[in-house]
Amino acid sequence: MSGRVQRKIAGSLDPQGLADFKVGVDNVIFSVDTAQNRLLVLLVMRQEDPFLGQWSLPGTLVQHGESLEDAAYRVLSEKIRVENLYLEQLYTFGGPDRDPREAKSSYGVRYLSVSYFALVRFAESELIADRVSGIAWYPLDQVPPLAFDHNQILEYGYRRLRNKLEYSPIAFEVLPELFTLNDLYQLYTTVLGENFADYSNFRARLLKHRFLADTGIKVSRGAGRPATLYRFDAVAFAPLKDKPLVFI
Amino acid sequence: MSGRVQRKIAGSLDPQGLADFKVGVDNVIFSVDTAQNRLLVLLVMRQEDPFLGQWSLPGTLVQHGESLEDAAYRVLSEKIRVENLYLEQLYTFGGPDRDPREAKSSYGVRYLSVSYFALVRFAESELIADRVSGIAWYPLDQVPPLAFDHNQILEYGYRRLRNKLEYSPIAFEVLPELFTLNDLYQLYTTVLGENFADYSNFRARLLKHRFLADTGIKVSRGAGRPATLYRFDAVAFAPLKDKPLVFI
DNA sequence: GCAAAAGTGTTCCGACTACACCCATGC
DNA sequence: GCATGGGTGTAGTCGGAACACTTTTGC
């Protein structure tokens, strides 16, 4: 009896077969090309097996002494030079057999992926291509089949993007520092589809909140009246943080 | 010299020093005692080092061939018998040094915790106490200092609970099968604080949606007019799923 | 009858919708 | 001038907030 209890207790230190893991971090990095109104994801070409030569989300395995978030930042900084970015944890995918490296022997090492969600400004970002590596912004609707379960992770990240767009000011992490209200509106339509308020109402609602600062600068893009450039005023927004605020 | 290189290469599925992980799953399990209007968390007393004898979230380490979610269900089923439950992934905590077992040698095994968020019905649940183990429902405002970073995880879970309560029908996962509208209202006030609509408006709004089925049954609790028991009608709710629906 | 709890109704007001209209520019 | 896109105004409507009121029970 007491032996059994012993076994159980000792057991949790291992005999039942604790899995050993390598932990990977995969980033879903979005950006928006304001000029062409396209939502973009950053993809890299895999340089090694498995899935050599196939597109994938930029990722890496976590090293000694490195936190998950550190690893996420490291991948980013290896692939892209960018001033400002938004990063948050997305989801952890960890079923057995999600990675072929573990499939051979089911008692071997497991691979687990902690995914992160990132937003960067297209104009401010510069891709880092060492001579061999493929790296590219892909329009979301042209993403090819990816390595591992990365299509699923990407799907998950896109859902997060759409949700966040509705109730938090992440739009300003992808837009340029200065933007017109139309840029903002276009961003919402390209990401969310057309299912929301028309431009004048969208405009009125946002301006009412007073966290968009009018820079006074005008830009002309071809024909038509020049548009005013606005800047997101984080200070003015601060009190509204955590409030249930809808951007729609 | 070559010894050194060898060592590195041996580590060389991980030239740069990939960390090896054990992956734990920790559950934040909430319930509500409708009778006393208290929000409860399930805690267990640790039976082994580190943190022997200290309260913690119920958790386990992931075994061979077991998915993260499987592991989460396993912990649950070892601690509690319950008919119905809601489970979703919460967050992954993985900084180095979050677990003292890894602190000794910073190049040893890392421990990573994937946390899950669960809701169970208080009345339908039965705690499984083998004679040695401590296991108990703690009112949220009386939770003691917990092992590891579990207070932080709990905090995170509580935030998720509050958010989800506002826009998804998780309340019905913690309430008994049949409940009065007052039960529902009390649940919202105990979890969220008093910051929302008064009872009549709350009531009117929910009934309008028509996913609460009137059972016709009345219950009397002391003085006052007897209350009608309602049941959550998942079928009637289905079309509203994914719609931006506010329960407040 | 009276207190207590459940349940209904009504008025007020702010916010969103839809749409019409004015403004500044390129050509 | 006129086409094009930027920007403003307004009338109608829907829904939530607040609160008064009615109903049904225990004692």
XYZ file of C-alpha atoms (C1' of nucleotides) in Angstrom:
550
model
C 0.000 0.000 0.000
C 2.536 2.460 1.069
C 4.729 1.073 -1.673
C 2.183 2.076 -4.175
C 2.077 5.563 -2.850
C 5.807 5.627 -3.073
C 5.713 4.560 -6.681
C 3.218 7.199 -7.479
C 5.302 9.856 -5.886
C 8.562 8.710 -7.344
C 6.644 8.257 -10.546
C 6.084 11.816 -11.112
C 9.742 12.425 -11.216
C 9.824 10.296 -14.313
C 9.326 6.522 -14.542
C 6.085 6.950 -16.388
C 8.003 8.561 -19.152
C 8.208 12.277 -19.100
C 8.719 13.639 -22.535
C 11.808 15.680 -23.318
C 11.200 18.771 -25.336
C 12.931 21.184 -27.544
C 11.013 24.401 -27.577
C 10.668 26.463 -30.671
C 9.361 29.945 -31.137
C 7.526 30.794 -34.332
C 6.502 34.299 -35.238
C 3.528 35.443 -37.205
C 4.728 38.834 -38.351
C 2.213 41.066 -40.033
C 2.670 44.298 -41.849
C 0.604 46.432 -44.161
C 1.664 47.969 -47.381
C -0.319 51.177 -47.193
C 0.397 52.100 -50.770
C -1.132 48.945 -52.160
C -3.484 48.161 -49.324
C -2.201 44.703 -48.796
C -1.860 42.730 -45.624
C 1.504 40.998 -45.545
C 3.082 38.150 -43.613
C 6.765 37.552 -43.316
C 7.884 34.130 -44.543
C 11.301 32.544 -44.754
C 12.581 29.704 -46.845
C 13.758 26.776 -44.763
C 17.485 26.090 -45.059
C 17.484 22.638 -43.514
C 15.509 19.502 -43.065
C 12.787 18.869 -42.410
C 10.871 20.806 -45.037
C 14.059 22.051 -46.661
C 13.246 24.539 -49.365
C 9.733 25.149 -48.202
C 8.336 28.417 -46.910
C 7.711 28.734 -43.203
C 7.137 31.232 -40.446
C 10.372 32.643 -39.094
C 11.270 30.639 -36.025
C 14.061 29.344 -33.891
C 14.712 26.985 -31.036
C 15.082 28.406 -27.567
C 18.594 28.485 -26.214
C 20.033 28.149 -22.752
C 19.257 31.062 -20.526
C 16.936 32.601 -23.044
C 13.336 33.413 -22.299
C 10.626 32.660 -24.814
C 10.154 36.305 -25.542
C 13.890 36.810 -25.944
C 13.891 34.071 -28.512
C 10.999 35.686 -30.329
C 12.849 38.992 -30.457
C 15.992 37.256 -31.596
C 14.290 35.687 -34.617
C 12.822 39.000 -35.491
C 16.059 40.859 -35.272
C 17.806 38.240 -37.384
C 15.303 38.612 -40.189
C 14.301 42.196 -40.165
C 15.547 45.572 -39.068
C 12.781 47.622 -37.610
C 12.463 50.554 -35.242
C 9.274 49.764 -33.547
C 7.290 46.644 -33.094
C 4.450 45.081 -31.286
C 4.834 41.563 -29.950
C 2.617 39.287 -27.958
C 2.361 35.601 -27.314
C -0.156 33.802 -29.471
C -0.599 30.158 -28.667
C 1.377 27.045 -27.879
C 1.169 24.116 -30.218
C 2.477 20.952 -28.708
C 0.788 17.790 -29.837
C 3.041 14.851 -30.441
C 3.779 14.286 -34.118
C 3.443 17.894 -35.122
C 7.085 17.795 -36.081
C 8.463 15.002 -38.299
C 11.738 15.083 -36.400
C 9.979 13.406 -33.524
C 7.877 11.002 -35.547
C 10.528 8.377 -36.101
C 10.710 7.255 -32.520
C 7.733 8.282 -30.530
C 9.859 8.129 -27.402
C 12.376 10.591 -28.716
C 12.479 14.290 -28.269
C 9.278 16.253 -28.701
C 9.098 19.594 -30.435
C 6.828 22.254 -29.108
C 6.106 25.595 -30.670
C 5.275 28.719 -28.770
C 3.980 31.137 -31.341
C 4.210 34.892 -31.198
C 2.259 37.531 -32.968
C 4.062 40.617 -34.214
C 3.243 43.798 -36.057
C 5.771 45.990 -37.791
C 5.657 49.043 -39.965
C 6.256 48.214 -43.564
C 8.054 51.408 -44.488
C 10.352 51.278 -41.483
C 11.273 47.674 -41.873
C 14.120 46.278 -43.848
C 14.507 42.579 -44.536
C 17.844 41.002 -43.753
C 18.800 38.591 -46.452
C 22.016 36.742 -46.137
C 22.921 35.554 -49.599
C 21.340 32.138 -49.400
C 18.218 32.688 -47.483
C 14.876 33.392 -48.974
C 12.814 35.844 -47.050
C 9.799 37.744 -48.249
C 6.605 39.539 -47.456
C 3.680 37.537 -48.739
C 0.236 38.986 -49.253
C -1.972 36.994 -46.958
C -4.121 35.652 -49.748
C -1.107 34.320 -51.612
C 0.528 32.339 -48.864
C 1.683 28.923 -50.104
C 1.536 25.701 -48.107
C 3.972 26.119 -45.252
C 6.241 23.795 -43.317
C 5.024 22.025 -40.180
C 1.659 23.235 -38.936
C 2.535 26.788 -39.815
C -0.536 27.391 -41.919
C -2.584 26.654 -38.853
C -0.486 28.975 -36.718
C -0.838 31.681 -39.318
C -4.592 31.199 -39.372
C -4.600 31.599 -35.632
C -2.528 34.739 -35.841
C -4.816 36.238 -38.434
C -7.806 35.634 -36.212
C -6.008 37.386 -33.396
C -5.223 40.294 -35.659
C -8.844 40.738 -36.653
C -10.029 40.553 -33.070
C -7.463 42.933 -31.728
C -8.121 45.406 -34.462
C -11.654 45.837 -33.209
C -10.931 46.777 -29.666
C -7.356 47.841 -29.325
C -5.165 50.413 -30.986
C -2.831 47.992 -32.723
C -3.593 49.549 -36.084
C -1.089 52.242 -35.233
C 1.662 49.679 -34.885
C 1.398 48.775 -38.554
C 0.611 52.166 -40.006
C 3.388 54.626 -40.631
C 4.034 57.186 -37.927
C 1.989 59.708 -39.876
C -1.074 58.552 -41.714
C -4.259 59.856 -43.185
C -7.641 58.829 -41.916
C -8.161 57.100 -45.180
C -5.071 54.974 -44.619
C -6.575 53.928 -41.341
C -9.926 53.210 -42.898
C -8.344 51.206 -45.690
C -6.406 49.175 -43.171
C -9.622 48.219 -41.452
C -11.351 47.305 -44.658
C -8.485 45.234 -46.005
C -8.102 43.280 -42.789
C -11.700 43.010 -41.708
C -13.600 43.049 -44.948
C -16.209 45.694 -45.619
C -18.573 44.867 -42.831
C -18.537 48.083 -40.948
C -19.482 51.703 -40.768
C -19.009 53.974 -43.735
C -16.124 56.337 -43.945
C -17.702 59.469 -42.527
C -18.979 57.717 -39.434
C -15.732 55.871 -38.932
C -13.982 59.155 -39.182
C -16.280 61.009 -36.804
C -16.103 58.298 -34.189
C -12.342 58.154 -34.135
C -11.843 61.893 -34.040
C -14.298 62.239 -31.198
C -11.988 60.192 -28.982
C -9.288 62.793 -29.399
C -6.333 60.427 -29.441
C -5.553 61.205 -33.053
C -3.448 64.311 -33.213
C -3.817 66.511 -36.263
C -0.341 67.357 -37.488
C -1.561 70.092 -39.786
C 0.444 68.542 -42.584
C -1.387 67.871 -45.814
C -0.540 65.334 -48.427
C -1.843 65.179 -51.912
C -2.078 61.855 -53.677
C -3.040 62.512 -57.227
C -6.336 64.200 -57.740
C -8.648 65.390 -55.038
C -8.366 67.460 -51.938
C -5.189 66.828 -49.934
C -5.593 64.750 -46.798
C -4.513 65.667 -43.303
C -1.831 63.584 -41.681
C -2.569 62.360 -38.178
C -0.413 60.875 -35.490
C -1.544 58.440 -32.814
C -1.253 60.174 -29.468
C -0.396 57.448 -26.978
C -0.638 59.810 -24.026
C -4.124 60.937 -24.913
C -5.083 57.335 -25.416
C -3.726 56.079 -22.108
C -6.838 56.879 -20.037
C -8.966 54.956 -22.525
C -6.824 51.877 -22.246
C -8.691 48.947 -20.683
C -11.965 50.708 -21.386
C -14.222 48.730 -23.645
C -13.512 50.819 -26.693
C -14.650 49.812 -30.120
C -12.794 50.930 -33.181
C -14.796 49.137 -35.774
C 40.437 20.757 -27.783
C 38.837 18.191 -29.951
C 37.103 17.045 -26.847
C 35.605 20.404 -26.560
C 34.487 20.481 -30.126
C 33.064 17.069 -29.731
C 31.145 18.225 -26.729
C 29.744 21.051 -28.698
C 28.829 18.874 -31.583
C 27.383 16.261 -29.348
C 25.306 19.055 -28.131
C 25.037 19.560 -31.779
C 21.758 18.983 -32.707
C 22.368 22.162 -30.817
C 25.577 23.883 -31.698
C 24.635 27.069 -29.960
C 23.266 25.452 -26.875
C 19.662 24.601 -27.263
C 17.889 24.295 -23.997
C 16.256 21.010 -23.025
C 12.843 21.326 -21.564
C 10.415 19.477 -19.435
C 6.982 20.796 -20.132
C 4.441 21.171 -17.393
C 0.779 21.886 -17.598
C -0.840 23.946 -14.865
C -4.550 24.447 -14.605
C -6.439 27.416 -13.302
C -9.739 25.786 -12.425
C -12.553 28.076 -11.462
C -15.921 27.302 -10.026
C -18.666 29.265 -8.369
C -20.512 28.403 -5.227
C -23.909 29.732 -6.172
C -25.286 29.386 -2.677
C -22.637 31.600 -1.147
C -21.793 33.645 -4.213
C -18.142 32.923 -4.059
C -15.668 32.515 -6.860
C -13.447 29.519 -6.162
C -10.125 28.230 -7.445
C -8.926 24.688 -7.074
C -5.615 24.371 -5.248
C -3.562 21.362 -4.306
C -0.914 20.904 -1.676
C 2.436 20.013 -3.145
C 3.658 16.542 -2.168
C 7.253 16.932 -3.212
C 10.081 19.339 -3.578
C 10.367 22.033 -4.559
C 7.753 23.908 -2.571
C 6.810 20.786 -0.610
C 3.824 21.501 1.580
C 2.867 24.666 -0.213
C -0.340 25.275 -2.122
C -0.169 25.337 -5.898
C -2.259 25.075 -9.013
C -2.922 21.491 -10.007
C -0.355 20.549 -12.599
C 1.667 17.784 -14.087
C 4.499 17.193 -16.470
C 3.720 16.118 -20.006
C 4.431 12.490 -20.791
C 5.499 10.694 -23.911
C 2.870 10.631 -26.586
C 0.619 12.956 -24.674
C -0.637 16.218 -26.091
C -0.701 19.323 -23.968
C -4.446 19.227 -23.780
C -4.405 15.553 -22.852
C -2.124 16.376 -19.988
C -4.444 19.148 -18.862
C -7.391 16.777 -18.875
C -5.372 14.180 -17.028
C -4.574 16.505 -14.131
C -8.181 17.474 -13.956
C -9.443 13.947 -13.899
C -6.953 13.012 -11.210
C -8.143 15.757 -8.921
C -11.796 16.091 -9.549
C -14.741 14.136 -10.860
C -16.944 16.266 -12.983
C -19.490 15.740 -15.738
C -18.946 18.759 -17.792
C -16.148 21.182 -18.156
C -14.775 23.985 -20.180
C -11.085 24.060 -20.977
C -8.902 26.352 -22.986
C -5.261 27.194 -23.180
C -4.233 30.249 -21.243
C -0.627 31.225 -21.643
C 2.843 29.770 -21.676
C 5.307 30.799 -19.031
C 8.815 29.891 -19.864
C 11.443 32.251 -18.615
C 14.578 30.651 -17.296
C 14.676 30.497 -13.503
C 10.955 30.318 -13.046
C 11.461 26.891 -11.528
C 14.060 26.368 -8.791
C 14.810 22.901 -10.130
C 16.594 24.528 -13.012
C 18.272 27.275 -11.059
C 21.123 25.211 -9.703
C 22.812 24.708 -13.026
C 21.740 27.188 -15.567
C 22.709 24.760 -18.287
C 20.477 22.025 -16.982
C 16.951 21.256 -17.904
C 14.484 24.088 -18.225
C 10.914 23.894 -17.001
C 8.192 25.463 -18.999
C 4.568 25.763 -18.014
C 1.692 25.781 -20.411
C -1.277 26.940 -18.401
C -4.869 26.027 -19.020
C -8.031 27.703 -17.926
C -10.946 25.545 -16.810
C -14.457 26.034 -15.554
C -16.471 23.419 -13.729
C -19.809 23.282 -12.003
C -19.443 23.345 -8.284
C -22.423 21.161 -7.486
C -21.485 18.517 -10.041
C -17.874 18.307 -9.049
C -16.364 16.035 -6.486
C -12.807 16.421 -5.296
C -10.638 13.343 -5.316
C -8.578 13.251 -2.173
C -6.271 10.357 -1.658
C -5.527 10.295 2.012
C -2.321 12.242 1.930
C -3.022 14.944 -0.536
C -4.469 18.283 0.281
C -6.896 19.592 -2.235
C -9.391 22.364 -1.772
C -11.526 25.055 -3.299
C -10.233 28.448 -2.260
C -12.265 31.618 -2.486
C -10.315 33.813 -4.814
C -9.782 36.533 -2.239
C -8.282 34.084 0.220
C -5.683 32.459 -1.957
C -2.360 32.101 -0.122
C 1.071 32.548 -1.677
C 1.472 29.720 -4.129
C 4.397 27.657 -5.364
C 6.423 28.739 -8.380
C 4.905 31.631 -10.306
C 1.436 30.273 -9.775
C 0.036 33.434 -8.283
C 0.917 35.148 -11.505
C -0.688 32.414 -13.567
C -3.785 32.622 -11.427
C -3.915 36.361 -11.919
C -3.724 35.810 -15.622
C -6.501 33.247 -15.493
C -8.701 35.577 -13.516
C -8.236 38.291 -16.089
C -9.233 35.848 -18.813
C -12.299 34.876 -16.843
C -13.426 38.471 -16.512
C -12.881 39.163 -20.182
C -14.598 36.059 -21.410
C -17.536 36.636 -19.146
C -18.304 39.823 -20.994
C -18.570 38.462 -24.472
C -18.997 34.745 -24.373
C -21.419 32.379 -22.728
C -18.975 30.770 -20.343
C -21.131 31.682 -17.375
C -23.246 28.646 -18.165
C -20.263 26.381 -17.705
C -19.999 27.294 -14.044
C -23.650 27.673 -13.203
C -25.745 24.618 -12.452
C -27.739 23.179 -15.328
C -30.801 25.011 -14.096
C -30.407 28.444 -12.646
C -32.374 31.551 -11.886
C -31.692 34.844 -13.550
C -30.596 36.096 -10.205
C -27.972 33.355 -9.982
C -26.666 34.554 -13.297
C -26.707 38.161 -12.208
C -24.949 37.356 -8.955
C -22.283 35.462 -10.841
C -21.574 38.515 -12.917
C -21.433 40.813 -9.936
C -19.178 38.560 -7.895
C -16.725 38.089 -10.720
C -16.836 41.499 -12.321
C -17.627 43.779 -9.445
C -20.689 45.968 -9.526
C -19.795 48.007 -12.551
C -22.641 47.143 -14.829
C -26.289 47.428 -15.630
C -28.878 46.993 -12.937
C -30.823 43.811 -12.582
C -33.869 44.686 -14.655
C -31.856 45.784 -17.638
C -29.515 42.832 -17.362
C -32.538 40.606 -17.289
C -34.296 42.223 -20.203
C -31.224 42.154 -22.385
C -30.516 38.489 -21.808
C -34.088 37.359 -22.313
C -34.342 39.301 -25.510
C -31.688 37.084 -27.059
C -33.909 34.038 -26.548
C -31.151 31.593 -25.722
C -32.325 31.187 -22.173
C -35.090 28.615 -22.076
C -37.760 29.030 -19.442
C -38.261 25.648 -17.806
C -41.481 26.674 -16.128
C -40.096 25.401 -12.834
C -40.207 27.770 -9.919
C -37.974 27.751 -6.886
C -38.577 29.573 -3.682
C -35.641 30.598 -1.569
C -36.937 32.006 1.664
C -39.110 35.044 1.403
C -40.161 36.661 -1.810
C -41.703 35.582 -5.030
C -40.346 32.307 -6.377
C -37.902 32.560 -9.254
C -38.126 30.845 -12.592
C -35.436 28.337 -13.459
C -33.813 28.769 -16.829
C -31.617 26.553 -18.925
C -29.007 27.686 -21.409
C -30.132 26.659 -24.865
C -26.965 25.970 -26.806
C -28.849 25.383 -30.035
C -30.625 28.713 -29.855
C -27.316 30.339 -29.048
C -25.380 28.778 -31.925
C -26.336 31.386 -34.543
C -25.165 34.120 -32.207
C -21.778 32.552 -31.737
C -18.974 34.659 -33.186
C -21.273 37.649 -33.261
C -20.042 40.492 -31.134
C -22.446 39.825 -28.321
C -22.152 41.593 -25.040
C -23.422 40.018 -21.873
C -22.305 42.638 -19.471
C -50.784 43.188 6.077
C -45.987 43.837 5.269
C -41.425 42.817 3.848
C -38.769 40.627 0.423
C -37.620 39.002 -3.835
C -39.118 38.382 -8.850
C -40.538 40.388 -12.831
C -42.532 44.355 -16.069
C -42.831 48.814 -18.115
C -41.698 53.580 -19.369
C -39.102 57.572 -20.185
C -34.845 59.723 -21.405
C -30.758 60.266 -23.806
C -26.569 59.177 -26.225
C -24.660 56.746 -29.981
C -24.618 54.763 -34.405
C -26.664 54.731 -39.463
C -27.408 56.565 -43.620
C -27.028 59.910 -46.537
C -26.700 64.590 -48.341
C -23.793 68.168 -48.828
C -19.549 71.371 -48.930
C -14.285 71.959 -49.793
C -9.774 71.754 -52.060
C -7.051 70.090 -55.464
C -5.324 68.214 -60.440
C -6.082 68.529 -65.093
C -15.188 73.478 -65.298
C -15.397 68.994 -63.654
C -13.835 64.845 -61.749
C -11.810 63.119 -57.613
C -11.029 62.370 -53.140
C -11.275 64.861 -48.312
C -14.171 66.520 -44.854
C -18.734 68.182 -42.337
C -23.565 68.159 -40.989
C -28.090 66.350 -39.930
C -32.382 63.690 -39.336
C -33.978 59.176 -37.973
C -33.578 55.262 -35.220
C -32.040 51.803 -32.031
C -30.556 50.418 -27.646
C -28.933 51.069 -23.120
C -29.527 53.580 -18.298
C -32.301 54.734 -14.711
C -36.022 54.098 -12.090
C -40.888 53.479 -10.975
C -44.096 50.039 -10.635
C -46.598 45.402 -10.285
C -46.678 40.445 -8.841
C -46.075 36.534 -5.793
C -44.378 34.503 -2.088
C -43.152 33.828 3.550
C -44.360 35.080 7.939
